Amino acid sequence: MANWECYKLLYELKTPIHIGSGKKYGIIDRTRYYVPGKTMWGATVAEIGNQKELKENKKWGSLKKSLCSPLKFTYFYIFDKNEENEPQIPKYGENGLKFGLKGDNKSRSEFEKDYIGSFVSTGVEKETGSASEGDLYEIEVIEDRRNRCNERLCILGYVFINVDEFEELNGLEEENFIDWVNELQIGGERKYGYGEIELDKKERIDLENETENKTIFNNWEIHNLSSNNPIIKSKDSDNEGNNIFGHLLLDESTLKDIDSIRGDLEPLIGRVYDGSEGQKAECTGIGLSPGSKTKMNKLEISKYGTLKPLTEN
């Protein structure tokens, strides 16, 4: 039986963030408008590996692979303190794609105006150090300040820690983990200083307290933390379905109900680095993109914060 703890984490953006989407429009390299759980997991594992006691551990290479199971990060979303404490989660509905969980949702153009920017750069000739001809490109980013105002933006999400399994890994401590993730660097263009985030607030959700609010992202309630993966359940399912906060992996049985789904499908393919074998492709499957609407109301938080459907018992 697993023993999961859950923390709500709020990070302040110290610099803009670029999360590669694999989409390019001309010279523009687009960013995702959220931070996937895999990105947060990778940055966390890199930071844990920087601790002196682990740097000197020759088994760290194999140990870090084992951290995939006891650490489940949800996806993280822009959190604007001026927007009624509301994370800017994409949400498909009758009027198309909007952002925000409640109240007057932002349109895509409003969202991009408030939170998305870009910078222009060029390639550099290795021999001369000068700009390479015809190699101009533009990188889209999540801004660290709304409309370049003074107050910084944040990202909000959750991490589930399988305490027993985590501490079995060479004596890693849950308390140390929270200290280690205080400052992270995530996403692309890190060599230019992008992607720096700092923990602004952490909140442990007391799952044994009956009066504790066990809701994540407003509409999903933590249902079972004794199974191999955390299980969540929709609080108030309506006839139109529920918006999801991560990629929902689909299988043959769920694809039969494709007509009940509203949103985008996306193949989840990425690159992983596997020591001496170098980079290789990894395909997780086909997923519904975050914000899509589905009538599935019981889900499992799986590898890298992806979601899997569960049948109702």
mmCIF file of C-alpha atoms in Angstrom:
data_model
loop_
_atom_site.group_PDB
_atom_site.id
_atom_site.type_symbol
_atom_site.label_atom_id
_atom_site.label_comp_id
_atom_site.label_asym_id
_atom_site.label_seq_id
_atom_site.Cartn_x
_atom_site.Cartn_y
_atom_site.Cartn_z
ATOM 1 C CA MET A 1 0.000 0.000 0.000
ATOM 2 C CA ALA A 2 1.396 3.386 -1.018
ATOM 3 C CA ASN A 3 1.736 6.339 1.340
ATOM 4 C CA TRP A 4 1.356 9.553 -0.666
ATOM 5 C CA GLU A 5 1.795 13.114 0.593
ATOM 6 C CA CYS A 6 0.553 16.099 -1.419
ATOM 7 C CA TYR A 7 1.988 19.626 -1.547
ATOM 8 C CA LYS A 8 0.568 22.660 -3.287
ATOM 9 C CA LEU A 9 3.490 24.653 -4.739
ATOM 10 C CA LEU A 10 3.528 28.259 -5.919
ATOM 11 C CA TYR A 11 6.652 29.398 -7.783
ATOM 12 C CA GLU A 12 7.504 32.989 -8.632
ATOM 13 C CA LEU A 13 9.028 33.552 -12.069
ATOM 14 C CA LYS A 14 12.414 35.261 -11.867
ATOM 15 C CA THR A 15 12.948 35.236 -15.634
ATOM 16 C CA PRO A 16 10.704 34.399 -18.624
ATOM 17 C CA ILE A 17 10.093 30.724 -19.464
ATOM 18 C CA HIS A 18 10.199 28.929 -22.796
ATOM 19 C CA ILE A 19 8.518 25.502 -22.867
ATOM 20 C CA GLY A 20 9.045 23.998 -26.303
ATOM 21 C CA SER A 21 5.839 22.944 -28.019
ATOM 22 C CA GLY A 22 7.356 21.461 -31.170
ATOM 23 C CA LYS A 23 5.431 24.046 -33.204
ATOM 24 C CA LYS A 24 7.088 26.661 -35.383
ATOM 25 C CA TYR A 25 5.448 29.399 -37.419
ATOM 26 C CA GLY A 26 8.069 30.701 -39.799
ATOM 27 C CA ILE A 27 10.974 31.820 -37.614
ATOM 28 C CA ILE A 28 8.865 31.778 -34.419
ATOM 29 C CA ASP A 29 9.511 28.936 -31.970
ATOM 30 C CA ARG A 30 6.223 28.668 -30.027
ATOM 31 C CA THR A 31 5.975 27.996 -26.300
ATOM 32 C CA ARG A 32 3.425 25.963 -24.421
ATOM 33 C CA TYR A 33 1.232 28.087 -22.160
ATOM 34 C CA TYR A 34 1.824 25.801 -19.170
ATOM 35 C CA VAL A 35 4.643 23.736 -17.661
ATOM 36 C CA PRO A 36 4.270 19.942 -18.091
ATOM 37 C CA GLY A 37 4.867 17.666 -15.133
ATOM 38 C CA LYS A 38 7.809 16.098 -16.966
ATOM 39 C CA THR A 39 9.539 19.485 -17.121
ATOM 40 C CA MET A 40 9.113 20.012 -13.372
ATOM 41 C CA TRP A 41 10.242 16.455 -12.658
ATOM 42 C CA GLY A 42 13.371 16.817 -14.802
ATOM 43 C CA ALA A 43 14.366 20.125 -13.187
ATOM 44 C CA THR A 44 13.790 18.658 -9.726
ATOM 45 C CA VAL A 45 15.873 15.558 -10.393
ATOM 46 C CA ALA A 46 18.675 17.746 -11.784
ATOM 47 C CA GLU A 47 18.595 19.873 -8.623
ATOM 48 C CA ILE A 48 18.562 16.839 -6.328
ATOM 49 C CA GLY A 49 21.582 15.519 -8.238
ATOM 50 C CA ASN A 50 23.442 18.764 -7.503
ATOM 51 C CA GLN A 51 23.440 18.030 -3.775
ATOM 52 C CA LYS A 52 26.972 17.242 -2.661
ATOM 53 C CA GLU A 53 26.146 13.920 -1.030
ATOM 54 C CA LEU A 54 24.470 12.707 -4.219
ATOM 55 C CA LYS A 55 27.045 14.129 -6.630
ATOM 56 C CA GLU A 56 29.604 11.885 -4.990
ATOM 57 C CA ASN A 57 27.305 8.861 -5.213
ATOM 58 C CA LYS A 58 28.432 6.707 -8.133
ATOM 59 C CA LYS A 59 24.992 5.098 -8.251
ATOM 60 C CA TRP A 60 23.222 8.423 -8.902
ATOM 61 C CA GLY A 61 22.756 7.646 -12.602
ATOM 62 C CA SER A 62 20.579 4.629 -11.842
ATOM 63 C CA LEU A 63 19.064 6.221 -8.748
ATOM 64 C CA LYS A 64 17.553 9.174 -10.613
ATOM 65 C CA LYS A 65 15.589 6.820 -12.891
ATOM 66 C CA SER A 66 13.944 5.401 -9.785
ATOM 67 C CA LEU A 67 12.643 8.874 -8.830
ATOM 68 C CA CYS A 68 10.026 8.711 -11.581
ATOM 69 C CA SER A 69 7.774 6.449 -9.515
ATOM 70 C CA PRO A 70 7.668 8.249 -6.114
ATOM 71 C CA LEU A 71 7.444 11.810 -7.507
ATOM 72 C CA LYS A 72 4.283 12.799 -9.401
ATOM 73 C CA PHE A 73 4.148 16.437 -10.481
ATOM 74 C CA THR A 74 0.938 17.787 -11.928
ATOM 75 C CA TYR A 75 1.178 20.313 -14.724
ATOM 76 C CA PHE A 76 1.838 23.889 -13.554
ATOM 77 C CA TYR A 77 -0.132 26.901 -14.784
ATOM 78 C CA ILE A 78 0.340 30.657 -14.820
ATOM 79 C CA PHE A 79 -0.916 32.157 -11.573
ATOM 80 C CA ASP A 80 -1.601 35.894 -11.587
ATOM 81 C CA LYS A 81 -2.066 37.298 -8.087
ATOM 82 C CA ASN A 82 -4.238 40.028 -9.610
ATOM 83 C CA GLU A 83 -6.695 37.489 -11.045
ATOM 84 C CA GLU A 84 -8.625 36.395 -7.927
ATOM 85 C CA ASN A 85 -6.186 33.599 -7.086
ATOM 86 C CA GLU A 86 -7.126 31.792 -10.278
ATOM 87 C CA PRO A 87 -4.645 29.667 -12.264
ATOM 88 C CA GLN A 88 -4.831 30.317 -15.997
ATOM 89 C CA ILE A 89 -5.730 26.794 -17.100
ATOM 90 C CA PRO A 90 -6.928 26.306 -20.694
ATOM 91 C CA LYS A 91 -10.595 25.389 -20.840
ATOM 92 C CA TYR A 92 -12.580 24.201 -23.843
ATOM 93 C CA GLY A 93 -16.278 25.080 -23.810
ATOM 94 C CA GLU A 94 -19.173 26.222 -25.966
ATOM 95 C CA ASN A 95 -17.295 29.359 -26.997
ATOM 96 C CA GLY A 96 -14.033 27.639 -27.848
ATOM 97 C CA LEU A 97 -10.766 27.840 -25.919
ATOM 98 C CA LYS A 98 -10.669 30.088 -22.850
ATOM 99 C CA PHE A 99 -8.240 30.450 -19.944
ATOM 100 C CA GLY A 100 -9.032 30.418 -16.216
ATOM 101 C CA LEU A 101 -11.149 28.145 -14.061
ATOM 102 C CA LYS A 102 -13.974 30.416 -12.977
ATOM 103 C CA GLY A 103 -15.603 33.778 -13.560
ATOM 104 C CA ASP A 104 -15.005 35.590 -16.849
ATOM 105 C CA ASN A 105 -12.539 33.409 -18.718
ATOM 106 C CA LYS A 106 -9.905 35.048 -20.890
ATOM 107 C CA SER A 107 -9.941 34.546 -24.633
ATOM 108 C CA ARG A 108 -6.769 33.272 -26.252
ATOM 109 C CA SER A 109 -5.894 36.753 -27.544
ATOM 110 C CA GLU A 110 -6.437 38.289 -24.081
ATOM 111 C CA PHE A 111 -4.300 35.587 -22.491
ATOM 112 C CA GLU A 112 -1.477 36.096 -24.978
ATOM 113 C CA LYS A 113 -1.589 39.878 -24.532
ATOM 114 C CA ASP A 114 -1.256 39.563 -20.753
ATOM 115 C CA TYR A 115 1.238 36.721 -20.393
ATOM 116 C CA ILE A 116 3.063 35.830 -23.619
ATOM 117 C CA GLY A 117 6.014 37.657 -25.190
ATOM 118 C CA SER A 118 9.022 36.875 -27.370
ATOM 119 C CA PHE A 119 12.618 37.795 -28.059
ATOM 120 C CA VAL A 120 14.579 37.790 -31.289
ATOM 121 C CA SER A 121 18.033 36.273 -31.584
ATOM 122 C CA THR A 122 20.400 34.921 -34.189
ATOM 123 C CA GLY A 123 22.766 32.034 -34.565
ATOM 124 C CA VAL A 124 26.473 32.573 -33.898
ATOM 125 C CA GLU A 125 29.394 31.466 -36.072
ATOM 126 C CA LYS A 126 31.679 29.299 -33.927
ATOM 127 C CA GLU A 127 34.840 30.397 -35.714
ATOM 128 C CA THR A 128 34.294 34.158 -35.595
ATOM 129 C CA GLY A 129 31.774 34.672 -32.798
ATOM 130 C CA SER A 130 29.727 36.871 -35.129
ATOM 131 C CA ALA A 131 26.065 36.527 -36.110
ATOM 132 C CA SER A 132 25.525 33.839 -38.720
ATOM 133 C CA GLU A 133 23.921 35.056 -41.921
ATOM 134 C CA GLY A 134 20.281 34.123 -42.501
ATOM 135 C CA ASP A 135 19.897 32.505 -39.079
ATOM 136 C CA LEU A 136 17.431 34.867 -37.396
ATOM 137 C CA TYR A 137 14.818 33.330 -35.102
ATOM 138 C CA GLU A 138 12.204 34.399 -32.557
ATOM 139 C CA ILE A 139 11.567 32.601 -29.273
ATOM 140 C CA GLU A 140 8.131 32.851 -27.676
ATOM 141 C CA VAL A 141 8.090 32.905 -23.852
ATOM 142 C CA ILE A 142 5.823 33.044 -20.828
ATOM 143 C CA GLU A 143 6.624 36.470 -19.411
ATOM 144 C CA ASP A 144 7.787 36.832 -15.804
ATOM 145 C CA ARG A 145 5.679 40.001 -15.392
ATOM 146 C CA ARG A 146 2.183 40.733 -16.684
ATOM 147 C CA ASN A 147 2.395 43.359 -19.418
ATOM 148 C CA ARG A 148 5.900 44.097 -18.088
ATOM 149 C CA CYS A 149 4.462 45.552 -14.845
ATOM 150 C CA ASN A 150 6.245 45.402 -11.485
ATOM 151 C CA GLU A 151 4.532 42.403 -9.866
ATOM 152 C CA ARG A 152 5.922 39.074 -10.942
ATOM 153 C CA LEU A 153 3.827 36.224 -12.259
ATOM 154 C CA CYS A 154 3.820 32.768 -10.694
ATOM 155 C CA ILE A 155 3.097 29.188 -11.701
ATOM 156 C CA LEU A 156 0.967 26.901 -9.537
ATOM 157 C CA GLY A 157 0.722 23.136 -9.324
ATOM 158 C CA TYR A 158 0.972 20.120 -7.036
ATOM 159 C CA VAL A 159 3.455 17.368 -6.265
ATOM 160 C CA PHE A 160 2.584 13.963 -4.832
ATOM 161 C CA ILE A 161 5.372 12.155 -2.953
ATOM 162 C CA ASN A 162 5.282 8.456 -2.156
ATOM 163 C CA VAL A 163 7.052 8.928 1.167
ATOM 164 C CA ASP A 164 8.019 5.319 1.861
ATOM 165 C CA GLU A 165 9.352 4.651 -1.633
ATOM 166 C CA PHE A 166 11.130 8.024 -1.781
ATOM 167 C CA GLU A 167 12.970 7.474 1.492
ATOM 168 C CA GLU A 168 13.986 3.952 0.472
ATOM 169 C CA LEU A 169 16.059 5.479 -2.333
ATOM 170 C CA ASN A 170 19.419 5.821 -0.635
ATOM 171 C CA GLY A 171 17.911 7.529 2.403
ATOM 172 C CA LEU A 172 16.387 10.542 0.633
ATOM 173 C CA GLU A 173 14.187 12.513 3.033
ATOM 174 C CA GLU A 174 10.833 14.114 2.197
ATOM 175 C CA GLU A 175 11.759 17.173 4.284
ATOM 176 C CA ASN A 176 14.998 17.619 2.318
ATOM 177 C CA PHE A 177 13.086 17.361 -0.937
ATOM 178 C CA ILE A 178 11.084 20.529 -0.248
ATOM 179 C CA ASP A 179 14.322 22.409 0.504
ATOM 180 C CA TRP A 180 15.953 21.119 -2.664
ATOM 181 C CA VAL A 181 13.162 22.377 -4.921
ATOM 182 C CA ASN A 182 13.274 25.928 -3.534
ATOM 183 C CA GLU A 183 15.003 27.223 -6.685
ATOM 184 C CA LEU A 184 14.781 25.544 -10.090
ATOM 185 C CA GLN A 185 15.564 26.326 -13.712
ATOM 186 C CA ILE A 186 13.079 24.919 -16.193
ATOM 187 C CA GLY A 187 12.411 24.823 -19.918
ATOM 188 C CA GLY A 188 14.552 25.898 -22.853
ATOM 189 C CA GLU A 189 17.050 28.717 -23.445
ATOM 190 C CA ARG A 190 18.466 28.206 -19.938
ATOM 191 C CA LYS A 191 21.970 29.167 -21.022
ATOM 192 C CA TYR A 192 20.595 32.666 -21.648
ATOM 193 C CA GLY A 193 19.207 32.837 -18.101
ATOM 194 C CA TYR A 194 15.633 31.897 -18.916
ATOM 195 C CA GLY A 195 13.461 29.586 -16.824
ATOM 196 C CA GLU A 196 14.524 30.620 -13.307
ATOM 197 C CA ILE A 197 11.803 30.094 -10.689
ATOM 198 C CA GLU A 198 11.768 30.379 -6.892
ATOM 199 C CA LEU A 199 9.365 28.777 -4.430
ATOM 200 C CA ASP A 200 7.047 31.474 -3.081
ATOM 201 C CA LYS A 201 4.676 29.329 -1.047
ATOM 202 C CA LYS A 202 4.214 25.671 -0.181
ATOM 203 C CA GLU A 203 1.204 24.110 1.491
ATOM 204 C CA ARG A 204 0.946 20.535 2.682
ATOM 205 C CA ILE A 205 -2.540 19.134 2.199
ATOM 206 C CA ASP A 206 -3.519 17.195 5.322
ATOM 207 C CA LEU A 207 -5.273 14.243 3.760
ATOM 208 C CA GLU A 208 -6.191 12.678 7.107
ATOM 209 C CA ASN A 209 -8.096 15.766 8.275
ATOM 210 C CA GLU A 210 -11.751 15.382 7.302
ATOM 211 C CA THR A 211 -12.261 19.166 7.258
ATOM 212 C CA GLU A 212 -9.253 19.794 5.005
ATOM 213 C CA ASN A 213 -9.941 20.977 1.470
ATOM 214 C CA LYS A 214 -8.657 18.126 -0.691
ATOM 215 C CA THR A 215 -9.503 19.794 -4.000
ATOM 216 C CA ILE A 216 -6.888 20.474 -6.665
ATOM 217 C CA PHE A 217 -7.474 22.890 -9.540
ATOM 218 C CA ASN A 218 -10.918 23.754 -8.144
ATOM 219 C CA ASN A 219 -12.860 20.790 -9.508
ATOM 220 C CA TRP A 220 -10.894 17.605 -8.810
ATOM 221 C CA GLU A 221 -10.839 15.969 -5.389
ATOM 222 C CA ILE A 222 -8.083 13.693 -4.128
ATOM 223 C CA HIS A 223 -9.907 10.380 -3.850
ATOM 224 C CA ASN A 224 -7.377 7.675 -3.005
ATOM 225 C CA LEU A 225 -3.739 7.943 -1.942
ATOM 226 C CA SER A 226 -3.159 4.327 -0.957
ATOM 227 C CA SER A 227 -2.960 2.966 -4.516
ATOM 228 C CA ASN A 228 0.135 2.788 -6.716
ATOM 229 C CA ASN A 229 -0.732 6.184 -8.232
ATOM 230 C CA PRO A 230 -2.818 9.040 -6.769
ATOM 231 C CA ILE A 231 -6.477 8.882 -7.828
ATOM 232 C CA ILE A 232 -8.687 11.944 -8.269
ATOM 233 C CA LYS A 233 -12.411 12.298 -8.809
ATOM 234 C CA SER A 234 -14.506 15.118 -10.228
ATOM 235 C CA LYS A 235 -16.459 17.038 -7.572
ATOM 236 C CA ASP A 236 -19.372 18.194 -9.690
ATOM 237 C CA SER A 237 -19.592 16.464 -13.031
ATOM 238 C CA ASP A 238 -22.131 18.037 -15.392
ATOM 239 C CA ASN A 239 -23.706 16.742 -18.567
ATOM 240 C CA GLU A 240 -21.036 18.445 -20.661
ATOM 241 C CA GLY A 241 -18.122 16.778 -18.897
ATOM 242 C CA ASN A 242 -15.013 17.897 -17.008
ATOM 243 C CA ASN A 243 -11.990 19.928 -18.072
ATOM 244 C CA ILE A 244 -8.689 18.153 -17.459
ATOM 245 C CA PHE A 245 -5.478 19.734 -16.103
ATOM 246 C CA GLY A 246 -2.940 17.513 -17.871
ATOM 247 C CA HIS A 247 -2.595 15.294 -20.920
ATOM 248 C CA LEU A 248 -5.135 12.470 -20.636
ATOM 249 C CA LEU A 249 -3.755 9.285 -22.197
ATOM 250 C CA LEU A 250 -6.263 7.489 -24.384
ATOM 251 C CA ASP A 251 -6.621 3.790 -25.115
ATOM 252 C CA GLU A 252 -8.868 1.809 -27.440
ATOM 253 C CA SER A 253 -11.762 1.719 -24.981
ATOM 254 C CA THR A 254 -11.813 5.483 -24.395
ATOM 255 C CA LEU A 255 -11.371 6.287 -28.088
ATOM 256 C CA LYS A 256 -14.697 4.560 -28.729
ATOM 257 C CA ASP A 257 -16.304 7.525 -26.936
ATOM 258 C CA ILE A 258 -14.407 10.093 -29.003
ATOM 259 C CA ASP A 259 -17.664 11.910 -29.875
ATOM 260 C CA SER A 260 -18.065 12.947 -26.222
ATOM 261 C CA ILE A 261 -14.635 14.625 -26.151
ATOM 262 C CA ARG A 262 -14.077 18.343 -26.761
ATOM 263 C CA GLY A 263 -10.521 19.539 -27.277
ATOM 264 C CA ASP A 264 -7.312 18.624 -29.055
ATOM 265 C CA LEU A 265 -5.477 15.338 -29.475
ATOM 266 C CA GLU A 266 -1.701 15.329 -29.331
ATOM 267 C CA PRO A 267 0.943 12.599 -29.752
ATOM 268 C CA LEU A 268 3.197 12.644 -26.686
ATOM 269 C CA ILE A 269 6.663 12.157 -28.126
ATOM 270 C CA GLY A 270 9.847 13.507 -26.590
ATOM 271 C CA ARG A 271 13.549 12.930 -26.208
ATOM 272 C CA VAL A 272 15.164 11.367 -23.165
ATOM 273 C CA TYR A 273 18.852 11.113 -22.307
ATOM 274 C CA ASP A 274 19.922 7.656 -21.234
ATOM 275 C CA GLY A 275 23.536 7.865 -20.131
ATOM 276 C CA SER A 276 25.928 6.122 -22.510
ATOM 277 C CA GLU A 277 23.143 5.504 -25.008
ATOM 278 C CA GLY A 278 22.641 9.248 -25.517
ATOM 279 C CA GLN A 279 19.363 10.798 -26.596
ATOM 280 C CA LYS A 280 16.534 8.625 -27.779
ATOM 281 C CA ALA A 281 12.873 9.128 -28.636
ATOM 282 C CA GLU A 282 10.193 8.217 -26.116
ATOM 283 C CA CYS A 283 6.534 7.896 -27.088
ATOM 284 C CA THR A 284 4.038 7.912 -24.223
ATOM 285 C CA GLY A 285 0.953 7.627 -26.424
ATOM 286 C CA ILE A 286 -1.886 9.798 -27.695
ATOM 287 C CA GLY A 287 -3.282 12.297 -25.224
ATOM 288 C CA LEU A 288 -6.071 14.811 -24.877
ATOM 289 C CA SER A 289 -4.449 18.204 -24.371
ATOM 290 C CA PRO A 290 -4.900 20.127 -21.088
ATOM 291 C CA GLY A 291 -8.231 21.937 -20.908
ATOM 292 C CA SER A 292 -10.035 19.371 -23.043
ATOM 293 C CA LYS A 293 -13.469 18.296 -21.855
ATOM 294 C CA THR A 294 -14.336 14.663 -21.243
ATOM 295 C CA LYS A 295 -17.104 12.784 -19.463
ATOM 296 C CA MET A 296 -14.554 10.667 -17.603
ATOM 297 C CA ASN A 297 -14.726 11.726 -13.963
ATOM 298 C CA LYS A 298 -12.268 9.397 -12.229
ATOM 299 C CA LEU A 299 -8.598 9.635 -13.183
ATOM 300 C CA GLU A 300 -5.193 8.382 -12.131
ATOM 301 C CA ILE A 301 -2.180 10.719 -11.928
ATOM 302 C CA SER A 302 0.454 8.711 -13.736
ATOM 303 C CA LYS A 303 4.010 9.134 -15.016
ATOM 304 C CA TYR A 304 5.139 12.777 -15.356
ATOM 305 C CA GLY A 305 1.716 14.053 -14.320
ATOM 306 C CA THR A 306 -0.138 12.561 -17.279
ATOM 307 C CA LEU A 307 -3.652 11.330 -16.537
ATOM 308 C CA LYS A 308 -5.203 7.921 -17.144
ATOM 309 C CA PRO A 309 -8.934 7.124 -17.152
ATOM 310 C CA LEU A 310 -10.347 4.789 -14.529
ATOM 311 C CA THR A 311 -13.691 3.034 -14.560
ATOM 312 C CA GLU A 312 -16.105 4.055 -11.830
ATOM 313 C CA ASN A 313 -16.564 1.491 -9.077
#
